[in-house]
Amino acid sequence: MWWKESVTSIRGIGNKKAADLAALNIYTVGDLLEHYPRQDGYADFSRLKKIAELTVDGSKQLFKATVYRVRNGFNGKQRFTIVTVRDETGYADLYFFMAQRFFARKYKPDTVLMITGRVKGGRNVKMVSEVNCQVIDADYEQGLGIVPTYNLAGNLTQKGMTILIKNALAKAEQELPESLPASVLEKCALPDRVSALKNIHFPANWQLLAEARRRFIFEELFLLQCGLLYYRSHRQEERQGVKHGIDGEKLRQVLEHLPFELTADQKRVWQEISLDMQDVKPMHRILQGDVGSGKTVVSALALAKAAENGYQGCIMAPTEILAVQHYETLKEYLAPFGMRVALLTGGMRVKKRRNLLMDLELGLIDVLVGTHALLQEDVKFAKLSLVVTDEQHRFGVEQRAKLTNKSEYAPDVLIMTATPIPRTLALTVYGDLDVSLMKGKPPGRKPVKTLCYTEEKRQEVYAGVVRQVQAGRQVYVVCPLIENTGMIEARSVENVYDELVQDFLKDIPCALLHGKLKASEKDNIMEEFSSGKIKVLVSTTVIEVGVNVPNATLMVVENAERFGLAQLHQLRGRVGRGSEQSYCVLLTPVDSPEALARLQVLRDSDDGFYLAEKDLELRGAGQLFGLRQHGLPDLRIADILRDTEVIVQARAMAQSLLKNESDWQEMLTYVERQLDDRFQMIFNV
Ligand code: ADP
Ligand code: MG
């Protein structure tokens, strides 16, 4: 296929140009065709304007006018020439500098010019700079169309890039097969591929440009959705799912002995999961619940259900601290009723690990809790029927697959996430999953009071820390850095810890916690904090995920401006887990109105979903959740925030179109026809 060939197969591209193009990630002819103009970079040269119609916004415009007079000037630094032109609607001054003056000075009155340039408002007449003009016949009317602007690198110029793309387009016009099913093109009223490609580069008019863009945006999102559907259906075919029985005696016991009654949300979600597990079709469900909404107990019930039916379940957590905590909770809920819960982490002794793995393979373990260590090759289950991952945003698609492949069945999959993922993103990234939502929180919780202070309140904040400890409570102090290296100006755990123990917290047991500590050290510290021995924990964001210490009632976040809103909300979720009033103090040295306004958003809202959406708005989607992080291709033209409606449409279209195997075969040929290989990888599973 010609579009997979190197750009050097295009006329006019040698090694030098190829290197410049490579800097733009353009390697093949297809990449070149997909180097779409900048969205805001199209200039309208489709019609010659009148002088009165020129907008004075500094944009490049095209108009026709007659020379009125020519003057020379000097502004103290350089000489210039002003050519005043006119038409029946007004006058404009064209400014020429340096070599350009050579021609300009010679223009005679009444010469007709076609002019492009940037137009600004002058005191009396419009001023035009960066002028390009040519002498034309008085009856000349032909415009140049809508002109694109490309991102460039090296010695590439707009004009040069335009020529290269025109050469590539010439190939497309000869032979470029359609890459979307005809029925989809028709139903969604999308233009065909070749015209869309021509119009996105060199639009015949604005309408056609909009349609071309819509087509390529749709195409990306449609392929993504198809890929996700394919991925799922493909996995389903291979292995049998497990049909768990209806809830029995063991589950009744577990439920009865929980230290609390399930909330309405928990009951509803548990129903959804339980029914999914009773279906032979494997469950693929994401459980989205805000911090502290009580997801763990729901996973415990699902794991109990697997065990009750004679199968095994596992739960994978992103950090060791969290894995240990889950292990303890699950043991408490399940062990009294004969279910065997075990913990597998990275730092285990060889012998202990070997014994554990043997028990696992023999089916002597019902519930295995662990970190990434679960993914290792030699971790083998006897009868795995349920895979739970907690805080999924930290795991990729492949990791999920690795775990589910550890079963001869197609296991049920439950993904729990406390990082609220905006709906649009959930659809894109988890398009192949059903979604359960838990919005509320267990009863008896007081909302965390959030306060936002600048530097001068530091002493008072420290005094507040002491007061909480004296009242018998515990405190987190979170810093963005482990140690100060001088590169970044922010407070580090080491700084803050030293400062606190030397003065305010002299006689109070404190500890330092960060990711560079050994796993065993971290565990010890967490355990001592959990048990109340340590009163103040100075930590990095390692405590962000899942840690549950209900007696902690105050969190101080240093350099709060350095964190995203969703992350701060997540951190804040570590307090307010008991019945006491809790506080979150955001300290920041920055007193710019924008920074403070951003933190106020957090002060005023406790809705993780709202905050995640805000975060996306403020920081942009790419920065927060790269699709690549989820094992999915990057999008070139679609924007998951802006193009929500297209996502929904693409998903519906993919679902209705791909009902049987022959549809899929057809779809695979369309994937092959793509200009690049981005989407091939999801179809290659
Ligand atoms: P998250 O959804 O953030 O993982 P957890 O599962 O850690 O939340 O639950 C947070 C806290 O709420 C835990 O201490 C847990 O024991 C408690 N909890 C969960 N469900 C209930 C409930 N129905 N009633 C009272 N407390 C609950
Ligand atoms: Mg949790």
XYZ file of C-alpha atoms and ligand atoms in Angstrom:
713
model
C 0.000 0.000 0.000
C 1.556 3.242 -1.145
C 0.546 5.159 1.969
C 2.642 2.905 4.181
C 5.748 3.732 2.172
C 8.362 6.225 3.307
C 7.769 9.898 2.585
C 10.805 9.799 0.329
C 8.594 8.105 -2.252
C 6.945 11.491 -2.735
C 8.344 13.805 -5.357
C 10.362 16.594 -3.760
C 11.296 14.769 -0.560
C 14.924 13.862 -0.065
C 16.792 12.989 3.106
C 16.869 16.539 4.396
C 13.136 17.083 4.115
C 12.497 13.583 5.440
C 14.458 14.465 8.577
C 12.435 17.646 9.062
C 9.235 15.655 8.619
C 10.426 13.014 11.070
C 10.653 15.763 13.653
C 6.880 16.086 13.202
C 6.442 12.310 13.547
C 5.789 12.035 9.826
C 7.493 8.974 8.392
C 5.126 7.544 5.808
C 3.028 9.062 3.065
C 0.020 8.206 5.206
C 1.453 10.210 8.102
C 1.888 13.127 5.740
C -1.736 12.951 4.629
C -2.754 12.799 8.257
C -0.750 15.906 9.081
C -3.922 17.935 9.192
C -3.731 21.730 9.181
C -4.051 23.476 12.508
C -7.683 23.762 13.400
C -7.576 27.548 13.802
C -5.089 27.995 11.007
C -7.286 28.208 7.923
C -7.314 31.640 6.300
C -10.132 32.698 4.070
C -8.732 33.834 0.769
C -11.779 32.634 -1.050
C -13.082 36.050 -1.878
C -11.441 39.395 -2.517
C -12.585 41.733 0.207
C -13.370 45.412 0.057
C -11.237 47.639 2.276
C -14.231 48.398 4.470
C -14.724 44.648 5.008
C -11.211 44.031 6.302
C -11.304 43.050 9.939
C -8.696 44.824 12.036
C -7.787 41.816 14.176
C -4.304 41.216 12.803
C -5.433 38.261 10.728
C -4.184 37.659 7.214
C -6.619 38.777 4.560
C -6.862 39.185 0.855
C -8.175 42.232 -0.986
C -7.992 44.165 -4.217
C -7.251 47.887 -4.328
C -5.783 50.652 -6.468
C -2.579 52.547 -5.712
C -3.324 56.100 -4.596
C 0.113 57.407 -3.615
C 3.548 56.241 -2.489
C 5.609 57.821 0.339
C 8.865 57.043 2.041
C 9.393 57.344 5.761
C 11.924 56.815 8.543
C 11.037 55.781 12.080
C 14.424 56.506 13.652
C 15.626 52.950 13.112
C 14.826 51.987 9.558
C 13.434 53.316 6.356
C 10.093 52.187 5.090
C 7.675 52.825 2.278
C 3.967 53.400 2.653
C 1.790 52.655 -0.312
C -1.667 54.050 0.234
C -4.315 52.150 -1.709
C -8.006 52.753 -2.097
C -11.190 51.300 -3.431
C -14.726 52.633 -3.461
C -15.101 51.819 0.277
C -11.983 53.385 1.777
C -8.214 53.719 2.118
C -5.472 51.474 3.520
C -1.735 51.972 4.137
C 0.561 49.144 3.108
C 3.880 49.122 4.997
C 7.013 47.855 3.263
C 10.446 47.450 4.812
C 13.924 46.522 3.562
C 14.130 44.750 0.233
C 10.378 44.854 -0.254
C 10.615 48.592 -0.725
C 12.383 48.061 -4.011
C 9.171 47.188 -5.839
C 6.822 49.180 -3.676
C 8.559 52.468 -4.386
C 7.916 52.018 -8.080
C 4.152 51.530 -7.912
C 2.375 54.143 -10.002
C -1.006 55.608 -9.052
C -3.975 53.715 -10.493
C -2.096 50.372 -10.639
C -4.452 47.598 -9.502
C -3.021 45.278 -6.843
C -4.082 42.017 -5.239
C -2.875 42.249 -1.664
C -2.483 39.885 1.261
C -1.338 41.034 4.647
C -2.132 41.407 8.306
C -4.608 44.174 8.881
C -4.719 46.388 11.943
C -6.619 49.510 12.725
C -4.690 52.770 12.326
C -5.688 56.205 13.485
C -7.317 57.173 10.221
C -6.802 54.370 7.755
C -6.261 50.635 8.084
C -2.641 49.521 8.354
C -1.418 46.449 6.521
C 1.862 44.724 7.367
C 3.605 41.563 6.114
C 2.347 42.591 2.740
C 2.481 40.468 -0.355
C 1.069 41.917 -3.510
C 0.989 41.488 -7.200
C -0.160 43.678 -10.023
C -3.349 42.416 -11.635
C -5.792 43.423 -14.331
C -8.590 45.683 -13.176
C -11.235 43.034 -13.868
C -9.426 40.273 -11.936
C -11.826 38.440 -9.638
C -10.252 35.056 -8.917
C -9.626 34.220 -5.234
C -7.224 31.608 -3.803
C -9.626 29.590 -1.701
C -9.257 28.704 1.946
C -5.595 28.359 2.787
C -4.323 25.980 5.497
C -1.610 26.542 8.090
C 0.520 23.568 9.122
C 2.758 22.885 12.044
C 6.289 23.003 10.721
C 9.769 21.913 11.702
C 13.295 22.511 10.471
C 13.478 24.297 7.155
C 9.955 23.461 6.101
C 7.798 26.367 4.983
C 4.036 26.693 4.668
C 4.338 26.848 0.929
C 6.707 23.870 0.830
C 4.486 21.766 3.069
C 1.485 22.637 0.927
C 3.269 21.327 -2.146
C 4.298 18.073 -0.415
C 0.761 17.463 0.723
C -0.617 18.213 -2.723
C 1.757 15.601 -4.141
C 0.565 13.049 -1.597
C -3.052 13.945 -2.308
C -2.457 13.302 -5.999
C -1.678 9.698 -5.091
C -4.802 9.463 -2.979
C -6.878 10.684 -5.880
C -5.582 7.873 -8.029
C -6.206 5.124 -5.521
C -7.418 5.303 -1.938
C -10.059 2.780 -0.870
C -12.865 3.834 1.439
C -12.134 3.139 5.116
C -15.640 3.268 6.568
C -18.549 0.952 5.744
C -20.904 2.457 3.170
C -23.856 2.081 5.530
C -22.069 4.143 8.182
C -21.190 6.882 5.717
C -24.783 7.013 4.665
C -26.380 6.876 8.114
C -24.100 9.540 9.510
C -24.107 11.610 6.325
C -20.330 11.680 6.118
C -18.345 12.631 3.006
C -16.303 9.964 1.220
C -12.694 9.490 2.181
C -10.894 11.093 -0.749
C -13.021 14.235 -0.848
C -12.789 14.564 2.913
C -9.017 14.297 2.719
C -8.879 16.961 0.012
C -11.201 19.243 1.903
C -9.460 18.996 5.220
C -6.243 20.199 3.593
C -7.553 22.538 0.919
C -11.216 23.200 1.626
C -13.385 24.283 -1.259
C -15.532 26.089 1.288
C -16.152 26.245 5.021
C -19.071 23.848 4.889
C -16.985 21.149 3.226
C -14.170 21.713 5.687
C -16.546 21.193 8.601
C -17.881 17.998 7.030
C -14.381 16.690 6.377
C -13.354 17.295 9.958
C -16.501 15.638 11.204
C -15.727 12.578 9.155
C -12.210 12.136 10.503
C -13.263 12.812 14.074
C -16.008 10.239 13.716
C -13.683 7.758 12.064
C -11.199 7.848 14.928
C -13.823 7.425 17.586
C -15.662 4.759 15.605
C -12.502 2.705 15.200
C -11.758 3.060 18.861
C -15.218 1.846 19.805
C -15.073 -1.007 17.305
C -11.698 -1.982 18.677
C -13.021 -2.106 22.203
C -16.030 -4.172 21.137
C -13.789 -6.488 19.169
C -11.449 -6.895 22.068
C -14.322 -7.906 24.265
C -16.135 -10.230 21.877
C -12.866 -11.853 20.966
C -12.127 -12.715 24.561
C -15.599 -14.022 25.139
C -15.491 -16.568 22.353
C -12.490 -18.448 23.552
C -13.374 -19.596 27.029
C -16.542 -20.451 28.850
C -17.771 -17.981 31.412
C -18.601 -19.097 34.934
C -22.197 -19.264 36.047
C -22.200 -18.591 39.782
C -25.207 -19.746 41.788
C -27.653 -17.445 43.547
C -26.539 -16.042 46.894
C -26.323 -18.829 49.474
C -25.639 -19.440 53.114
C -22.081 -18.144 53.214
C -23.035 -14.824 51.699
C -25.903 -14.519 54.114
C -23.469 -15.004 56.985
C -20.977 -12.506 55.618
C -23.700 -9.913 55.145
C -25.111 -10.521 58.585
C -21.778 -10.073 60.296
C -20.653 -6.918 58.557
C -19.977 -4.211 61.135
C -22.570 -2.016 59.409
C -25.621 -2.163 57.209
C -25.077 -1.657 53.504
C -26.178 1.687 52.112
C -28.870 1.798 49.456
C -26.212 2.411 46.807
C -24.119 -0.505 47.964
C -27.160 -2.790 47.929
C -28.088 -1.737 44.402
C -24.567 -2.151 43.081
C -24.215 -5.497 44.788
C -27.413 -6.625 43.056
C -25.979 -5.613 39.688
C -22.759 -7.480 40.330
C -24.432 -10.538 41.783
C -26.714 -10.856 38.754
C -23.774 -10.427 36.396
C -21.942 -13.209 38.179
C -24.945 -15.500 37.884
C -24.919 -15.045 34.131
C -22.673 -17.341 32.128
C -21.588 -14.340 30.101
C -18.501 -12.921 31.801
C -18.995 -9.737 33.774
C -17.104 -6.654 32.631
C -18.103 -4.022 35.090
C -16.526 -0.866 36.364
C -17.578 0.284 39.798
C -17.114 4.017 40.054
C -17.507 5.295 43.551
C -16.219 8.475 45.041
C -13.580 8.270 47.731
C -14.984 6.752 50.882
C -18.170 5.540 49.250
C -17.437 2.036 50.510
C -16.379 0.011 47.505
C -14.239 -2.477 49.379
C -17.131 -4.222 51.052
C -18.850 -4.653 47.696
C -15.768 -6.377 46.327
C -15.702 -8.542 49.450
C -19.200 -9.777 48.680
C -18.259 -10.594 45.099
C -15.171 -12.468 46.263
C -17.271 -14.341 48.804
C -19.669 -15.305 46.061
C -16.862 -16.778 43.974
C -15.613 -18.723 46.989
C -19.084 -19.906 47.904
C -19.355 -21.454 44.462
C -16.076 -23.289 44.852
C -14.039 -20.882 42.747
C -11.209 -18.510 43.502
C -11.127 -14.738 43.297
C -8.336 -12.228 43.351
C -8.043 -8.520 43.939
C -5.156 -6.440 42.653
C -4.258 -3.092 44.196
C -1.790 -0.542 42.819
C 0.266 -0.199 45.995
C 1.471 -2.486 48.697
C -0.056 -0.372 51.443
C -3.434 -0.713 49.845
C -3.038 -4.435 49.209
C -2.226 -5.015 52.865
C -5.222 -2.995 53.898
C -7.548 -4.940 51.620
C -6.081 -8.161 52.898
C -6.883 -7.207 56.452
C -10.403 -6.053 55.665
C -11.192 -9.139 53.617
C -9.790 -11.437 56.243
C -11.989 -9.776 58.823
C -15.124 -10.119 56.681
C -14.543 -13.543 55.140
C -12.198 -15.670 57.253
C -14.720 -16.319 60.068
C -16.859 -18.209 57.568
C -14.189 -20.553 56.356
C -12.868 -18.599 53.428
C -9.122 -18.589 53.086
C -7.631 -15.201 52.265
C -3.959 -14.767 51.327
C -1.664 -11.886 50.476
C 0.936 -11.857 47.701
C 3.312 -8.927 47.412
C 6.577 -8.233 45.639
C 8.852 -8.372 48.632
C 7.872 -11.804 49.953
C 10.395 -14.378 51.128
C 11.084 -17.017 48.484
C 9.975 -19.940 50.600
C 6.818 -18.338 51.841
C 5.970 -17.301 48.330
C 6.560 -20.806 46.980
C 4.229 -22.305 49.575
C 1.598 -19.732 48.877
C 1.724 -20.346 45.131
C 1.435 -24.068 45.691
C -1.633 -23.610 47.883
C -3.079 -21.356 45.253
C -2.597 -23.893 42.503
C -4.097 -26.605 44.671
C -7.157 -24.494 45.303
C -6.445 -24.116 49.022
C -6.733 -20.345 48.800
C -10.111 -18.759 48.059
C -9.189 -15.122 47.856
C -5.798 -13.809 46.792
C -4.975 -10.183 47.475
C -1.925 -8.551 45.954
C -0.088 -5.937 43.984
C 1.356 -6.205 40.477
C 3.009 -9.305 41.875
C -0.200 -11.133 40.914
C 0.691 -10.708 37.255
C 3.835 -12.797 37.479
C 4.064 -15.850 35.291
C 4.248 -18.439 38.062
C 1.118 -17.234 39.846
C -1.371 -19.927 38.880
C -4.893 -20.451 40.096
C -6.832 -23.683 40.302
C -10.221 -22.223 39.438
C -10.163 -18.473 39.041
C -13.618 -17.028 38.384
C -13.382 -13.406 39.537
C -10.767 -10.732 38.969
C -11.123 -7.485 40.875
C -8.783 -4.575 40.268
C -8.852 -1.602 42.564
C -8.043 1.918 41.380
C -7.987 0.794 37.799
C -6.660 4.012 36.335
C -3.251 2.803 37.336
C -3.471 -0.402 35.358
C -3.477 -0.745 31.593
C -5.621 -2.876 29.339
C -2.826 -5.394 28.892
C -2.324 -5.827 32.605
C -6.007 -6.481 33.047
C -5.810 -9.083 30.273
C -2.767 -10.721 31.817
C -4.668 -11.365 34.990
C -7.850 -12.635 33.370
C -5.775 -14.991 31.223
C -4.778 -16.844 34.333
C -7.988 -18.804 34.200
C -9.241 -21.589 31.995
C -12.600 -19.821 32.197
C -13.378 -16.327 31.088
C -13.499 -14.861 34.584
C -15.823 -12.138 35.757
C -14.055 -8.799 35.879
C -14.798 -6.023 38.327
C -12.851 -2.803 38.147
C -13.145 -0.412 41.048
C -12.079 3.141 40.646
C -12.093 5.957 43.144
C -10.774 8.423 40.639
C -13.989 9.552 39.106
C -13.612 9.336 35.410
C -15.782 11.780 33.505
C -18.520 10.121 31.534
C -16.999 10.946 28.166
C -13.716 9.433 29.110
C -15.311 6.372 30.634
C -17.100 5.785 27.365
C -13.929 6.148 25.383
C -11.571 4.210 27.526
C -13.951 1.740 29.049
C -16.364 1.604 26.127
C -16.424 -2.152 26.568
C -17.593 -2.073 30.154
C -20.838 -1.738 32.029
C -20.773 0.967 34.637
C -22.061 0.879 38.211
C -22.144 4.149 40.070
C -22.080 4.727 43.812
C -22.741 8.349 44.536
C -23.503 8.569 48.218
C -21.378 7.909 51.254
C -22.048 5.700 54.254
C -24.205 7.462 56.838
C -22.814 9.378 59.790
C -20.058 11.093 57.865
C -19.619 14.798 58.242
C -18.347 16.486 55.097
C -14.698 17.480 55.352
C -14.234 21.220 55.912
C -11.757 22.524 53.380
C -9.724 25.639 54.084
C -7.404 27.442 51.762
C -4.494 29.428 53.203
C -1.451 31.229 51.902
C 1.956 31.093 53.524
C 1.444 33.625 56.337
C -1.000 31.278 58.085
C 1.541 28.475 58.415
C 2.135 28.917 62.140
C -1.576 28.838 62.847
C -1.960 25.726 60.750
C 0.801 24.001 62.714
C -0.919 25.007 65.924
C -4.061 23.368 64.560
C -2.118 20.155 63.985
C -1.089 20.161 67.628
C -4.664 20.782 68.771
C -5.964 17.795 66.815
C -3.282 15.537 68.273
C -4.072 16.765 71.781
C -7.700 15.930 71.152
C -6.582 12.363 70.435
C -6.761 12.527 66.650
C -4.255 11.950 63.902
C -2.959 14.119 61.103
C -1.567 13.761 57.596
C 0.798 16.357 56.175
C 1.224 15.890 52.435
C 4.089 17.376 50.407
C 4.796 17.263 46.699
C 8.447 16.246 47.001
C 10.508 13.713 48.936
C 13.621 15.837 49.247
C 14.716 19.208 47.965
C 17.105 18.916 45.076
C 17.076 22.594 44.307
C 15.443 22.081 40.917
C 11.886 22.646 41.980
C 10.743 25.147 44.480
C 8.322 23.303 46.645
C 8.294 21.846 50.081
C 9.540 18.332 50.613
C 8.600 15.775 53.218
C 12.113 16.016 54.619
C 11.891 19.799 55.005
C 8.545 19.754 56.615
C 9.303 16.811 58.834
C 12.484 18.429 60.171
C 10.703 21.685 60.740
C 7.849 20.062 62.605
C 9.786 17.699 64.861
C 12.184 20.419 65.906
C 9.523 22.755 67.039
C 5.779 22.261 67.061
C 5.722 18.504 67.311
C 8.694 18.019 69.615
C 7.059 15.470 71.876
C 4.602 14.014 69.434
C 5.326 10.752 67.587
C 5.689 11.549 63.886
C 6.895 9.634 60.878
C 8.004 10.181 57.326
C 6.495 8.197 54.490
C 7.397 8.194 50.813
C 7.778 5.939 47.812
C 11.538 5.514 48.152
C 11.245 3.613 51.412
C 11.437 -0.159 51.398
C 8.082 -1.898 51.273
C 8.584 -3.332 54.744
C 9.422 0.099 56.154
C 6.311 1.553 54.571
C 4.209 -1.234 55.993
C 5.582 -0.689 59.478
C 4.915 2.999 59.376
C 1.405 2.541 58.025
C 0.678 -0.033 60.645
C 1.873 2.226 63.429
C -0.184 5.045 62.043
C -3.229 2.805 61.739
C -2.871 1.610 65.298
C -2.557 5.195 66.535
C 1.011 4.964 67.718
C 2.159 7.523 65.201
C 0.149 10.720 65.452
C 1.381 12.763 62.531
C 2.348 11.295 59.189
C 4.378 13.501 56.871
C 4.002 11.918 53.485
C 4.101 12.239 49.729
C 1.054 11.258 47.730
C 1.736 7.562 48.342
C -1.167 7.798 50.742
C -3.418 9.076 47.971
C -4.917 5.735 47.215
C -7.279 3.944 49.481
C -5.653 4.249 52.897
C -8.247 4.029 55.631
C -7.516 5.460 59.075
C -10.809 6.745 60.501
C -9.128 8.501 63.429
C -7.270 10.857 61.095
C -9.177 14.137 61.098
C -6.820 16.683 59.637
C -4.910 16.793 56.406
C -2.528 19.599 55.560
C -1.456 19.776 51.937
C 1.719 21.720 51.245
C 2.079 23.450 47.856
C -1.493 22.563 47.073
C -1.228 24.516 43.804
C 0.966 21.737 42.438
C -1.754 19.110 42.537
C -4.715 18.501 40.265
C -8.186 18.988 41.714
C -9.089 15.331 41.325
C -5.915 14.356 43.097
C -6.506 16.785 45.937
C -10.002 15.430 46.292
C -8.583 11.938 46.417
C -6.113 12.998 49.093
C -8.833 14.744 51.038
C -10.737 11.470 51.034
C -8.189 10.122 53.522
C -9.827 12.178 56.250
C -13.480 12.353 57.193
C -13.682 8.596 57.467
C -14.871 8.549 61.055
C -17.679 10.318 62.871
C -15.591 13.327 63.955
C -15.499 16.601 62.039
C -12.496 16.524 59.732
C -10.503 19.271 58.032
C -8.412 19.625 54.937
C -6.076 22.603 54.841
C -4.629 23.598 51.496
C -1.475 25.633 51.946
C 0.012 27.504 49.042
C 2.732 30.122 48.643
C 1.097 31.331 45.441
C -1.404 34.109 45.872
C -2.330 34.658 42.236
C -6.098 34.916 41.788
C -6.152 32.000 39.314
C -4.361 29.606 41.639
C -6.594 30.564 44.534
C -9.731 30.345 42.409
C -8.787 26.823 41.416
C -8.366 25.783 45.025
C -11.670 27.450 45.919
C -13.381 25.049 43.524
C -12.215 22.287 45.792
C -13.256 24.146 48.901
C -16.747 24.536 47.528
C -17.366 21.078 46.148
C -17.205 17.585 47.526
C -18.380 15.954 44.324
C -15.534 13.971 42.834
C -17.221 13.742 39.465
C -17.706 17.471 39.226
C -14.112 18.052 40.283
C -12.754 15.627 37.730
C -14.683 17.416 34.981
C -13.364 20.763 36.222
C -9.865 19.396 36.280
C -10.198 18.302 32.694
C -11.425 21.745 31.748
C -8.612 23.482 33.564
C -5.739 21.219 32.706
C -6.815 19.543 29.479
C -7.545 15.910 28.900
C -4.234 14.899 27.453
C -2.337 15.903 30.504
C -4.501 14.017 32.921
C -5.410 10.832 31.214
C -3.419 9.910 28.153
C -5.198 7.168 26.300
C -1.855 5.514 25.865
C -1.749 5.042 29.591
C -4.737 2.762 29.136
C -3.076 0.840 26.338
C -5.124 2.626 23.707
C -4.039 4.648 20.689
C -3.709 8.414 20.827
C -6.302 10.445 19.016
C -5.129 12.860 16.337
C -8.171 14.920 15.587
C -10.934 13.863 17.946
C -11.126 15.410 21.396
C -12.862 13.309 23.984
C -14.077 16.334 25.895
C -15.334 18.330 22.964
C -16.656 15.471 20.862
C -18.851 13.762 23.435
C -21.798 13.494 21.103
C -19.730 11.921 18.385
C -18.446 9.353 20.885
C -21.983 8.383 21.752
C -22.935 8.175 18.088
C -19.832 6.179 17.176
C -20.461 3.753 19.975
C -24.078 3.180 18.995
C -23.057 2.745 15.376
C -20.338 0.247 16.255
C -22.732 -1.748 18.381
C -25.495 -1.926 15.813
C -23.160 -2.642 12.930
C -21.038 -5.409 14.327
C -23.484 -8.176 15.057
C -21.790 -11.164 13.454
C -18.482 -12.583 12.345
C -18.693 -11.507 8.710
C -19.214 -7.906 9.817
C -16.004 -8.186 11.765
C -14.083 -9.564 8.834
C -15.258 -6.626 6.788
C -14.305 -4.215 9.561
C -10.800 -5.669 9.730
C -10.241 -4.788 6.089
C -11.229 -1.216 6.906
C -8.746 -1.139 9.744
C -6.010 -2.243 7.356
C -6.846 0.633 5.080
C -6.093 3.200 7.774
C -3.278 5.575 6.997
C -1.392 4.473 10.106
C -1.200 1.468 12.430
C -2.550 3.068 15.571
C -5.714 1.029 15.628
C -4.237 -2.219 14.418
C -2.923 -2.963 17.875
C -6.307 -3.176 19.558
C -7.554 -5.463 16.832
C -4.505 -7.664 17.147
C -5.409 -9.204 20.483
P -13.588 3.403 49.128
O -14.805 3.367 48.284
O -12.919 4.726 49.110
O -12.643 2.272 48.817
P -13.851 2.025 51.604
O -14.347 0.782 51.038
O -12.427 2.070 52.029
O -14.109 3.216 50.606
O -14.811 2.456 52.786
C -14.562 3.598 53.541
C -15.002 3.392 54.969
O -16.401 3.306 55.050
C -14.466 2.131 55.598
O -14.028 2.440 56.892
C -15.657 1.206 55.638
O -15.587 0.321 56.711
C -16.802 2.182 55.818
N -18.085 1.722 55.306
C -18.288 1.112 54.117
N -19.588 0.843 53.943
C -20.245 1.310 55.041
C -21.609 1.332 55.452
N -22.570 0.822 54.681
N -21.892 1.888 56.635
C -20.925 2.397 57.411
N -19.627 2.411 57.083
C -19.262 1.871 55.916
Mg -10.834 1.795 48.189
